[in-house]
mmCIF file of C-alpha atoms (C1' of nucleotides) in Angstrom:
data_model
loop_
_atom_site.group_PDB
_atom_site.id
_atom_site.type_symbol
_atom_site.label_atom_id
_atom_site.label_comp_id
_atom_site.label_asym_id
_atom_site.label_seq_id
_atom_site.Cartn_x
_atom_site.Cartn_y
_atom_site.Cartn_z
ATOM 1 C CA MET F 1012 85.810 -60.095 2.656
ATOM 2 C CA GLU F 1013 81.974 -59.749 2.027
ATOM 3 C CA ASP F 1014 83.202 -58.915 -1.951
ATOM 4 C CA GLN F 1015 83.514 -62.682 -2.448
ATOM 5 C CA GLU F 1016 79.759 -63.752 -1.328
ATOM 6 C CA ILE F 1017 78.479 -60.751 -3.028
ATOM 7 C CA ARG F 1018 80.318 -62.131 -6.272
ATOM 8 C CA LYS F 1019 79.880 -65.749 -5.775
ATOM 9 C CA ALA F 1020 75.930 -64.566 -5.711
ATOM 10 C CA GLY F 1021 76.418 -63.747 -9.316
ATOM 11 C CA LEU F 1022 75.891 -60.023 -8.500
ATOM 12 C CA LYS F 1023 78.155 -57.509 -9.206
ATOM 13 C CA VAL F 1024 80.232 -55.753 -6.271
ATOM 14 C CA THR F 1025 78.444 -52.894 -5.661
ATOM 15 C CA ALA F 1026 78.577 -50.181 -2.713
ATOM 16 C CA PRO F 1027 75.157 -50.389 -1.613
ATOM 17 C CA ARG F 1028 75.656 -54.773 -1.548
ATOM 18 C CA VAL F 1029 78.634 -54.428 0.322
ATOM 19 C CA LYS F 1030 77.388 -51.734 2.797
ATOM 20 C CA ILE F 1031 74.008 -53.476 3.330
ATOM 21 C CA LEU F 1032 75.671 -56.998 3.741
ATOM 22 C CA GLU F 1033 78.283 -55.232 6.181
ATOM 23 C CA LEU F 1034 75.354 -53.998 8.119
ATOM 24 C CA LEU F 1035 73.544 -57.510 8.558
ATOM 25 C CA GLU F 1036 76.658 -59.016 9.675
ATOM 26 C CA ASN F 1037 77.156 -56.489 12.382
ATOM 27 C CA SER F 1038 73.802 -55.888 13.140
ATOM 28 C CA GLU F 1039 72.700 -56.342 16.893
ATOM 29 C CA GLN F 1040 69.552 -57.802 15.802
ATOM 30 C CA ARG F 1041 69.512 -60.970 13.530
ATOM 31 C CA HIS F 1042 65.735 -60.003 12.423
ATOM 32 C CA VAL F 1043 65.656 -56.638 10.835
ATOM 33 C CA SER F 1044 63.329 -54.873 8.190
ATOM 34 C CA ALA F 1045 63.699 -53.312 5.033
ATOM 35 C CA GLU F 1046 63.268 -49.903 6.956
ATOM 36 C CA ASP F 1047 65.703 -50.808 9.685
ATOM 37 C CA VAL F 1048 68.224 -51.374 7.089
ATOM 38 C CA TYR F 1049 67.190 -47.904 5.041
ATOM 39 C CA ARG F 1050 67.553 -45.962 8.575
ATOM 40 C CA MET F 1051 70.905 -47.438 9.823
ATOM 41 C CA LEU F 1052 72.096 -46.732 6.555
ATOM 42 C CA LEU F 1053 70.877 -43.206 6.821
ATOM 43 C CA SER F 1054 72.507 -43.144 10.086
ATOM 44 C CA ALA F 1055 75.855 -44.087 8.911
ATOM 45 C CA ASN F 1056 75.300 -41.159 6.321
ATOM 46 C CA GLU F 1057 75.078 -43.780 3.603
ATOM 47 C CA ASP F 1058 73.262 -42.261 0.255
ATOM 48 C CA ILE F 1059 71.027 -45.385 -0.580
ATOM 49 C CA GLY F 1060 67.692 -45.383 -1.744
ATOM 50 C CA LEU F 1061 64.995 -47.370 -0.026
ATOM 51 C CA ALA F 1062 64.017 -48.879 -3.117
ATOM 52 C CA THR F 1063 67.634 -50.137 -3.443
ATOM 53 C CA VAL F 1064 67.089 -51.495 0.298
ATOM 54 C CA TYR F 1065 64.621 -54.022 -1.132
ATOM 55 C CA ARG F 1066 66.306 -54.467 -4.132
ATOM 56 C CA VAL F 1067 69.503 -55.473 -2.582
ATOM 57 C CA LEU F 1068 67.406 -57.750 -0.141
ATOM 58 C CA THR F 1069 65.393 -59.346 -2.233
ATOM 59 C CA GLN F 1070 68.536 -60.268 -4.837
ATOM 60 C CA PHE F 1071 69.965 -61.664 -1.415
ATOM 61 C CA GLU F 1072 67.294 -63.575 -1.017
ATOM 62 C CA GLU F 1073 67.174 -64.971 -4.457
ATOM 63 C CA ALA F 1074 71.006 -65.742 -3.667
ATOM 64 C CA GLY F 1075 70.257 -67.571 -0.110
ATOM 65 C CA LEU F 1076 72.150 -65.007 1.623
ATOM 66 C CA VAL F 1077 69.085 -64.160 3.391
ATOM 67 C CA GLU F 1078 66.010 -65.604 4.706
ATOM 68 C CA LYS F 1079 62.892 -63.278 4.599
ATOM 69 C CA HIS F 1080 59.917 -64.025 7.156
ATOM 70 C CA HIS F 1081 56.671 -62.817 7.107
ATOM 71 C CA PHE F 1082 55.416 -62.085 10.621
ATOM 72 C CA GLU F 1083 51.563 -62.061 11.398
ATOM 73 C CA ASP F 1084 51.873 -57.860 11.903
ATOM 74 C CA GLY F 1085 52.081 -57.671 8.516
ATOM 75 C CA HIS F 1086 55.751 -56.778 9.013
ATOM 76 C CA SER F 1087 58.495 -58.341 6.784
ATOM 77 C CA VAL F 1088 62.044 -59.463 8.132
ATOM 78 C CA PHE F 1089 65.354 -60.781 6.763
ATOM 79 C CA GLU F 1090 67.906 -62.393 8.559
ATOM 80 C CA LEU F 1091 71.466 -63.584 7.702
ATOM 81 C CA ASN F 1092 71.248 -67.466 6.375
ATOM 82 C CA LYS F 1093 73.084 -69.470 8.574
ATOM 83 C CA GLY F 1094 72.436 -72.359 6.655
ATOM 84 C CA LYS F 1095 70.225 -73.945 8.890
ATOM 85 C CA HIS F 1096 66.809 -73.884 9.012
ATOM 86 C CA HIS F 1097 65.070 -72.807 12.489
ATOM 87 C CA ASP F 1098 62.060 -71.551 13.399
ATOM 88 C CA HIS F 1099 60.806 -68.560 15.638
ATOM 89 C CA ILE F 1100 58.754 -67.294 18.914
ATOM 90 C CA VAL F 1101 57.793 -63.891 18.501
ATOM 91 C CA CYS F 1102 56.876 -61.566 21.378
ATOM 92 C CA VAL F 1103 53.710 -60.227 21.087
ATOM 93 C CA THR F 1104 54.359 -57.133 23.420
ATOM 94 C CA CYS F 1105 58.097 -56.207 23.277
ATOM 95 C CA GLY F 1106 58.796 -58.151 19.457
ATOM 96 C CA ARG F 1107 61.574 -59.826 20.882
ATOM 97 C CA VAL F 1108 62.375 -62.913 18.657
ATOM 98 C CA LYS F 1109 63.886 -66.237 19.406
ATOM 99 C CA GLU F 1110 65.051 -68.835 17.441
ATOM 100 C CA PHE F 1111 64.255 -72.664 17.796
ATOM 101 C CA VAL F 1112 64.633 -75.762 15.890
ATOM 102 C CA ASP F 1113 62.824 -79.246 16.855
ATOM 103 C CA GLU F 1114 63.216 -82.208 14.425
ATOM 104 C CA THR F 1115 60.320 -84.154 16.114
ATOM 105 C CA ILE F 1116 58.164 -81.006 14.410
ATOM 106 C CA GLU F 1117 59.899 -81.331 11.107
ATOM 107 C CA ASP F 1118 59.472 -84.955 11.077
ATOM 108 C CA ARG F 1119 55.458 -84.252 11.362
ATOM 109 C CA GLN F 1120 55.332 -81.816 9.132
ATOM 110 C CA LYS F 1121 56.918 -84.004 6.295
ATOM 111 C CA LYS F 1122 54.310 -86.513 7.105
ATOM 112 C CA ILE F 1123 51.364 -84.468 7.144
ATOM 113 C CA ALA F 1124 52.675 -83.152 3.837
ATOM 114 C CA ASP F 1125 52.485 -86.468 2.269
ATOM 115 C CA GLU F 1126 49.211 -87.700 3.514
ATOM 116 C CA LEU F 1127 47.772 -84.453 2.048
ATOM 117 C CA GLY F 1128 49.167 -84.554 -1.099
ATOM 118 C CA PHE F 1129 51.935 -81.727 -1.121
ATOM 119 C CA GLN F 1130 55.184 -81.553 -1.917
ATOM 120 C CA ILE F 1131 56.971 -79.187 0.641
ATOM 121 C CA SER F 1132 58.997 -76.236 -0.591
ATOM 122 C CA GLU F 1133 59.266 -74.123 2.642
ATOM 123 C CA HIS F 1134 57.328 -73.810 6.270
ATOM 124 C CA ASP F 1135 57.076 -70.980 8.678
ATOM 125 C CA LEU F 1136 56.441 -71.980 11.722
ATOM 126 C CA VAL F 1137 55.764 -69.091 14.259
ATOM 127 C CA ILE F 1138 54.542 -68.970 17.565
ATOM 128 C CA TYR F 1139 53.144 -65.941 19.216
ATOM 129 C CA GLY F 1140 53.065 -65.601 23.000
ATOM 130 C CA LYS F 1141 54.532 -63.063 26.106
ATOM 131 C CA CYS F 1142 58.217 -63.427 26.912
ATOM 132 C CA LEU F 1143 58.714 -63.533 30.667
ATOM 133 C CA ASP F 1144 61.647 -60.710 30.170
ATOM 134 C CA ASP F 1145 61.988 -58.151 32.858
ATOM 135 C CA ALA F 1146 62.472 -55.592 30.149
ATOM 136 C CA CYS F 1147 59.485 -56.431 28.161
ATOM 137 C CA GLU F 1148 57.385 -53.701 27.242
ATOM 138 C CA ARG F 1149 55.792 -52.598 24.077
ATOM 139 C CA LYS F 1150 57.935 -50.641 21.788
ATOM 140 C CA PRO F 1151 57.044 -46.735 21.387
ATOM 141 C CA MET X 754 19.816 -67.218 13.045
ATOM 142 C CA GLU X 755 22.760 -64.801 12.717
ATOM 143 C CA ASP X 756 21.267 -62.241 14.615
ATOM 144 C CA GLN X 757 21.897 -63.997 18.086
ATOM 145 C CA GLU X 758 25.682 -64.924 17.154
ATOM 146 C CA ILE X 759 25.981 -61.059 16.808
ATOM 147 C CA ARG X 760 24.135 -59.992 19.794
ATOM 148 C CA LYS X 761 25.955 -62.271 21.675
ATOM 149 C CA ALA X 762 29.422 -60.930 20.555
ATOM 150 C CA GLY X 763 28.331 -57.754 22.292
ATOM 151 C CA LEU X 764 27.861 -55.770 18.814
ATOM 152 C CA LYS X 765 24.476 -54.076 17.320
ATOM 153 C CA VAL X 766 22.611 -56.445 14.777
ATOM 154 C CA THR X 767 22.636 -54.201 11.616
ATOM 155 C CA ALA X 768 22.291 -55.370 7.742
ATOM 156 C CA PRO X 769 26.376 -55.372 7.547
ATOM 157 C CA ARG X 770 26.698 -57.474 9.966
ATOM 158 C CA VAL X 771 24.143 -59.961 9.189
ATOM 159 C CA LYS X 772 24.798 -60.130 5.847
ATOM 160 C CA ILE X 773 28.711 -60.766 5.972
ATOM 161 C CA LEU X 774 28.194 -63.455 8.820
ATOM 162 C CA GLU X 775 25.568 -64.820 6.089
ATOM 163 C CA LEU X 776 27.983 -65.042 3.561
ATOM 164 C CA LEU X 777 31.021 -66.496 5.531
ATOM 165 C CA GLU X 778 28.615 -69.352 6.585
ATOM 166 C CA ASN X 779 26.947 -70.240 3.120
ATOM 167 C CA SER X 780 30.389 -69.633 1.276
ATOM 168 C CA GLU X 781 31.761 -72.446 -0.660
ATOM 169 C CA GLN X 782 35.460 -71.360 0.503
ATOM 170 C CA ARG X 783 36.443 -71.602 4.090
ATOM 171 C CA HIS X 784 39.118 -69.344 3.312
ATOM 172 C CA VAL X 785 38.341 -65.278 2.192
ATOM 173 C CA SER X 786 39.817 -62.286 1.931
ATOM 174 C CA ALA X 787 38.111 -58.917 3.064
ATOM 175 C CA GLU X 788 38.534 -58.248 -0.966
ATOM 176 C CA ASP X 789 36.302 -61.529 -1.910
ATOM 177 C CA VAL X 790 33.840 -60.558 0.797
ATOM 178 C CA TYR X 791 33.503 -56.882 -0.796
ATOM 179 C CA ARG X 792 33.201 -58.406 -4.120
ATOM 180 C CA MET X 793 30.919 -61.044 -3.081
ATOM 181 C CA LEU X 794 28.571 -58.158 -1.656
ATOM 182 C CA LEU X 795 28.453 -56.257 -4.632
ATOM 183 C CA SER X 796 27.586 -59.508 -6.570
ATOM 184 C CA ALA X 797 24.741 -59.825 -3.991
ATOM 185 C CA ASN X 798 23.833 -56.261 -4.795
ATOM 186 C CA GLU X 799 24.802 -54.985 -1.144
ATOM 187 C CA ASP X 800 25.527 -51.557 -0.930
ATOM 188 C CA ILE X 801 28.301 -51.933 2.005
ATOM 189 C CA GLY X 802 31.755 -50.589 1.633
ATOM 190 C CA LEU X 803 35.109 -51.961 1.812
ATOM 191 C CA ALA X 804 36.040 -49.972 4.973
ATOM 192 C CA THR X 805 32.870 -51.710 6.635
ATOM 193 C CA VAL X 806 33.814 -55.034 5.498
ATOM 194 C CA TYR X 807 37.297 -54.681 6.760
ATOM 195 C CA ARG X 808 35.804 -53.277 10.506
ATOM 196 C CA VAL X 809 32.899 -56.065 10.596
ATOM 197 C CA LEU X 810 35.755 -58.720 10.143
ATOM 198 C CA THR X 811 38.219 -57.231 12.484
ATOM 199 C CA GLN X 812 35.062 -56.916 15.328
ATOM 200 C CA PHE X 813 34.318 -60.685 14.427
ATOM 201 C CA GLU X 814 37.789 -61.618 14.881
ATOM 202 C CA GLU X 815 37.778 -59.611 18.499
ATOM 203 C CA ALA X 816 34.912 -61.247 19.212
ATOM 204 C CA GLY X 817 36.390 -64.739 18.253
ATOM 205 C CA LEU X 818 33.583 -65.529 15.288
ATOM 206 C CA VAL X 819 36.613 -65.739 12.826
ATOM 207 C CA GLU X 820 39.873 -66.157 12.504
ATOM 208 C CA LYS X 821 42.591 -64.191 10.828
ATOM 209 C CA HIS X 822 45.548 -65.250 8.901
ATOM 210 C CA HIS X 823 48.510 -63.992 7.240
ATOM 211 C CA PHE X 824 49.721 -65.670 4.488
ATOM 212 C CA GLU X 825 53.476 -65.400 3.233
ATOM 213 C CA ASP X 826 52.377 -63.465 0.204
ATOM 214 C CA GLY X 827 50.996 -60.692 1.934
ATOM 215 C CA HIS X 828 47.764 -61.812 1.784
ATOM 216 C CA SER X 829 44.885 -62.445 4.854
ATOM 217 C CA VAL X 830 42.504 -64.352 4.891
ATOM 218 C CA PHE X 831 39.847 -64.457 7.156
ATOM 219 C CA GLU X 832 37.951 -68.114 8.277
ATOM 220 C CA LEU X 833 34.741 -68.878 10.552
ATOM 221 C CA ASN X 834 35.772 -70.104 13.982
ATOM 222 C CA LYS X 835 34.966 -73.827 14.143
ATOM 223 C CA GLY X 836 36.522 -73.639 17.834
ATOM 224 C CA LYS X 837 38.781 -76.226 16.740
ATOM 225 C CA HIS X 838 42.575 -74.882 16.202
ATOM 226 C CA HIS X 839 44.197 -76.116 13.456
ATOM 227 C CA ASP X 840 46.997 -75.568 11.007
ATOM 228 C CA HIS X 841 47.234 -74.592 7.675
ATOM 229 C CA ILE X 842 48.951 -75.925 4.321
ATOM 230 C CA VAL X 843 49.069 -73.809 1.370
ATOM 231 C CA CYS X 844 49.558 -74.457 -1.916
ATOM 232 C CA VAL X 845 52.201 -72.278 -3.565
ATOM 233 C CA THR X 846 51.042 -72.496 -6.927
ATOM 234 C CA CYS X 847 46.938 -72.396 -6.971
ATOM 235 C CA GLY X 848 46.457 -70.862 -3.468
ATOM 236 C CA ARG X 849 44.516 -74.138 -2.249
ATOM 237 C CA VAL X 850 44.790 -74.271 1.505
ATOM 238 C CA LYS X 851 44.410 -77.545 3.749
ATOM 239 C CA GLU X 852 43.744 -77.592 7.473
ATOM 240 C CA PHE X 853 45.069 -79.979 9.631
ATOM 241 C CA VAL X 854 45.830 -80.829 13.333
ATOM 242 C CA ASP X 855 48.706 -82.734 14.761
ATOM 243 C CA GLU X 856 48.890 -83.241 18.458
ATOM 244 C CA THR X 857 52.646 -84.054 18.437
ATOM 245 C CA ILE X 858 53.313 -81.022 17.214
ATOM 246 C CA GLU X 859 50.909 -78.622 19.473
ATOM 247 C CA ASP X 860 52.896 -80.582 22.389
ATOM 248 C CA ARG X 861 56.422 -79.861 21.325
ATOM 249 C CA GLN X 862 55.150 -76.236 20.776
ATOM 250 C CA LYS X 863 54.367 -75.731 24.462
ATOM 251 C CA LYS X 864 57.313 -77.444 25.412
ATOM 252 C CA ILE X 865 59.633 -74.803 23.494
ATOM 253 C CA ALA X 866 57.720 -71.906 24.612
ATOM 254 C CA ASP X 867 57.959 -73.248 28.132
ATOM 255 C CA GLU X 868 61.669 -73.455 27.414
ATOM 256 C CA LEU X 869 62.460 -70.354 25.766
ATOM 257 C CA GLY X 870 60.753 -68.580 28.830
ATOM 258 C CA PHE X 871 57.518 -67.864 26.314
ATOM 259 C CA GLN X 872 53.965 -67.989 27.169
ATOM 260 C CA ILE X 873 52.175 -68.866 24.301
ATOM 261 C CA SER X 874 49.027 -66.576 23.299
ATOM 262 C CA GLU X 875 48.410 -68.218 20.011
ATOM 263 C CA HIS X 876 50.607 -69.959 17.058
ATOM 264 C CA ASP X 877 50.714 -70.226 13.632
ATOM 265 C CA LEU X 878 52.313 -72.796 11.483
ATOM 266 C CA VAL X 879 51.650 -72.804 7.856
ATOM 267 C CA ILE X 880 53.308 -75.315 5.329
ATOM 268 C CA TYR X 881 53.833 -74.164 1.741
ATOM 269 C CA GLY X 882 54.315 -76.452 -0.650
ATOM 270 C CA LYS X 883 53.053 -77.497 -4.407
ATOM 271 C CA CYS X 884 49.313 -79.688 -3.945
ATOM 272 C CA LEU X 885 49.637 -82.835 -7.032
ATOM 273 C CA ASP X 886 45.778 -82.008 -7.412
ATOM 274 C CA ASP X 887 45.787 -82.277 -11.275
ATOM 275 C CA ALA X 888 43.813 -78.776 -11.406
ATOM 276 C CA CYS X 889 46.418 -77.014 -9.604
ATOM 277 C CA GLU X 890 47.284 -74.023 -11.838
ATOM 278 C CA ARG X 891 48.358 -70.490 -11.032
ATOM 279 C CA LYS X 892 45.544 -68.095 -10.606
ATOM 280 C CA PRO X 893 45.000 -65.827 -13.146
ATOM 281 C "C1'" DA N 801 4.911 -44.747 18.495
ATOM 282 C "C1'" DA N 802 7.955 -40.905 18.694
ATOM 283 C "C1'" DA N 803 12.310 -38.786 20.959
ATOM 284 C "C1'" DT N 804 16.886 -39.431 21.530
ATOM 285 C "C1'" DA N 805 21.273 -40.940 22.613
ATOM 286 C "C1'" DA N 806 25.270 -43.909 20.859
ATOM 287 C "C1'" DA N 807 26.661 -46.667 17.441
ATOM 288 C "C1'" DT N 808 27.693 -47.821 12.819
ATOM 289 C "C1'" DT N 809 27.682 -46.861 7.995
ATOM 290 C "C1'" DG N 810 29.977 -45.518 3.356
ATOM 291 C "C1'" DA N 811 32.727 -42.676 0.991
ATOM 292 C "C1'" DG N 812 36.478 -40.673 0.137
ATOM 293 C "C1'" DA N 813 41.138 -39.302 2.254
ATOM 294 C "C1'" DT N 814 44.982 -40.876 3.660
ATOM 295 C "C1'" DA N 815 48.854 -44.009 5.488
ATOM 296 C "C1'" DC N 816 51.615 -47.932 4.532
ATOM 297 C "C1'" DC N 817 54.649 -51.142 2.436
ATOM 298 C "C1'" DG N 818 56.611 -52.816 -1.681
ATOM 299 C "C1'" DT N 819 57.200 -52.514 -6.708
ATOM 300 C "C1'" DA N 820 57.950 -50.029 -11.289
ATOM 301 C "C1'" DT N 821 59.703 -46.677 -13.837
ATOM 302 C "C1'" DC N 822 63.160 -43.593 -15.710
ATOM 303 C "C1'" DG N 823 66.993 -40.859 -16.695
ATOM 304 C "C1'" DT N 824 71.905 -41.588 -14.835
ATOM 305 C "C1'" DT N 825 75.600 -43.542 -12.862
ATOM 306 C "C1'" DG N 826 79.637 -47.017 -12.351
ATOM 307 C "C1'" DA N 827 81.365 -51.982 -12.427
ATOM 308 C "C1'" DG N 828 84.091 -54.466 -14.969
ATOM 309 C "C1'" DA N 829 85.173 -56.748 -19.335
ATOM 310 C "C1'" DG N 830 87.653 -56.415 -23.252
ATOM 311 C "C1'" DC L 1250 90.784 -46.510 -21.225
ATOM 312 C "C1'" DT L 1251 86.409 -47.420 -23.275
ATOM 313 C "C1'" DC L 1252 82.116 -49.205 -23.564
ATOM 314 C "C1'" DT L 1253 78.130 -51.712 -22.782
ATOM 315 C "C1'" DC L 1254 74.603 -52.898 -19.739
ATOM 316 C "C1'" DA L 1255 73.737 -53.617 -14.799
ATOM 317 C "C1'" DA L 1256 72.735 -51.406 -10.897
ATOM 318 C "C1'" DC L 1257 71.587 -46.915 -9.256
ATOM 319 C "C1'" DG L 1258 68.773 -43.144 -6.552
ATOM 320 C "C1'" DA L 1259 64.263 -40.535 -6.917
ATOM 321 C "C1'" DT L 1260 59.847 -40.853 -7.099
ATOM 322 C "C1'" DA L 1261 55.846 -42.216 -9.141
ATOM 323 C "C1'" DC L 1262 52.713 -45.817 -8.665
ATOM 324 C "C1'" DG L 1263 49.700 -50.076 -6.812
ATOM 325 C "C1'" DG L 1264 47.194 -52.567 -3.584
ATOM 326 C "C1'" DT L 1265 45.770 -53.553 1.349
ATOM 327 C "C1'" DA L 1266 44.329 -51.682 5.111
ATOM 328 C "C1'" DT L 1267 42.918 -47.634 8.235
ATOM 329 C "C1'" DC L 1268 40.748 -43.118 9.610
ATOM 330 C "C1'" DT L 1269 37.856 -39.283 9.389
ATOM 331 C "C1'" DC L 1270 33.560 -37.473 9.101
ATOM 332 C "C1'" DA L 1271 28.846 -36.246 8.424
ATOM 333 C "C1'" DA L 1272 24.829 -38.882 7.712
ATOM 334 C "C1'" DT L 1273 22.354 -42.946 8.788
ATOM 335 C "C1'" DT L 1274 20.424 -46.717 12.027
ATOM 336 C "C1'" DT L 1275 20.077 -48.971 16.195
ATOM 337 C "C1'" DA L 1276 17.754 -49.949 20.333
ATOM 338 C "C1'" DT L 1277 17.065 -47.515 24.393
ATOM 339 C "C1'" DT L 1278 13.439 -44.139 26.976
ATOM 340 C "C1'" DT L 1279 9.479 -41.577 27.020
#
DNA sequence: AAATAAATTGAGATACCGTATCGTTGAGAG
DNA sequence: CTCTCAACGATACGGTATCTCAATTTATTT
């Protein structure tokens, strides 16, 4: 049950939080924006304000339940935290997102930060490209 | 002379473009936001509108004269294009930015994109961390 | 050098994303 | 069940970036 996860995060179990968490868990796309979530809630006839969506997603992020990413187009997306770090590759045309992990890159990053006198808190590698999928089209 | 570069970019040589390019070339910081540029112009008693600053920077970007980067805090910065690709490491506290290049990482990226069926157009690796500089302080 | 056509400009309006405020509601401890 | 404080929805707001449009400027043509 979602209730447990929310409680564990130190948050009260409220309808919006449960609904949003459910939605994230059952969503087709792993990467959704706050607006996406809001629209999905409307479709589901849930009466939840946009401000609450942002609030809840931010709280979930602080609690480590979801991760937030800022892509170059200025769009922020949230995704359920699977607990495993990964980077993203985004199609510049259709917006499709894939995930990947590469130990070599991870190691090099640590080394570089070390050399430059930084203590890594996090990082974001995003590769932008054109995917070769047949259905790749610019979104409307 | 800046005129040449602007002309080569296919743009008319106008006062705002020359001033902005000069400013980028002589600026202390390599990484400046549009607002930064605007404020610098005001200080220099130039009568150039904010909209123009955005327009010119965007044109410069399209012409390849500058590069634009979107950091996680939602801040965009521009920097003169030295023609050489590099990535960034940003201090989460003081905002200091350093650049680096790592061939190993570059290679791995190409390989990953290949495997996932993407044709890389560009990429952005940003490492966020805490720098160990003595003067590191949160900005006012 | 003057005329002209096209591009560019500044000011302000506007769009956009995300945050803050505020009065109301409801979760959950006692 | 009652009470208190956190959480809520609505809406105003803030900062960044873009759009609109009349006025100006560029650079080409006379």
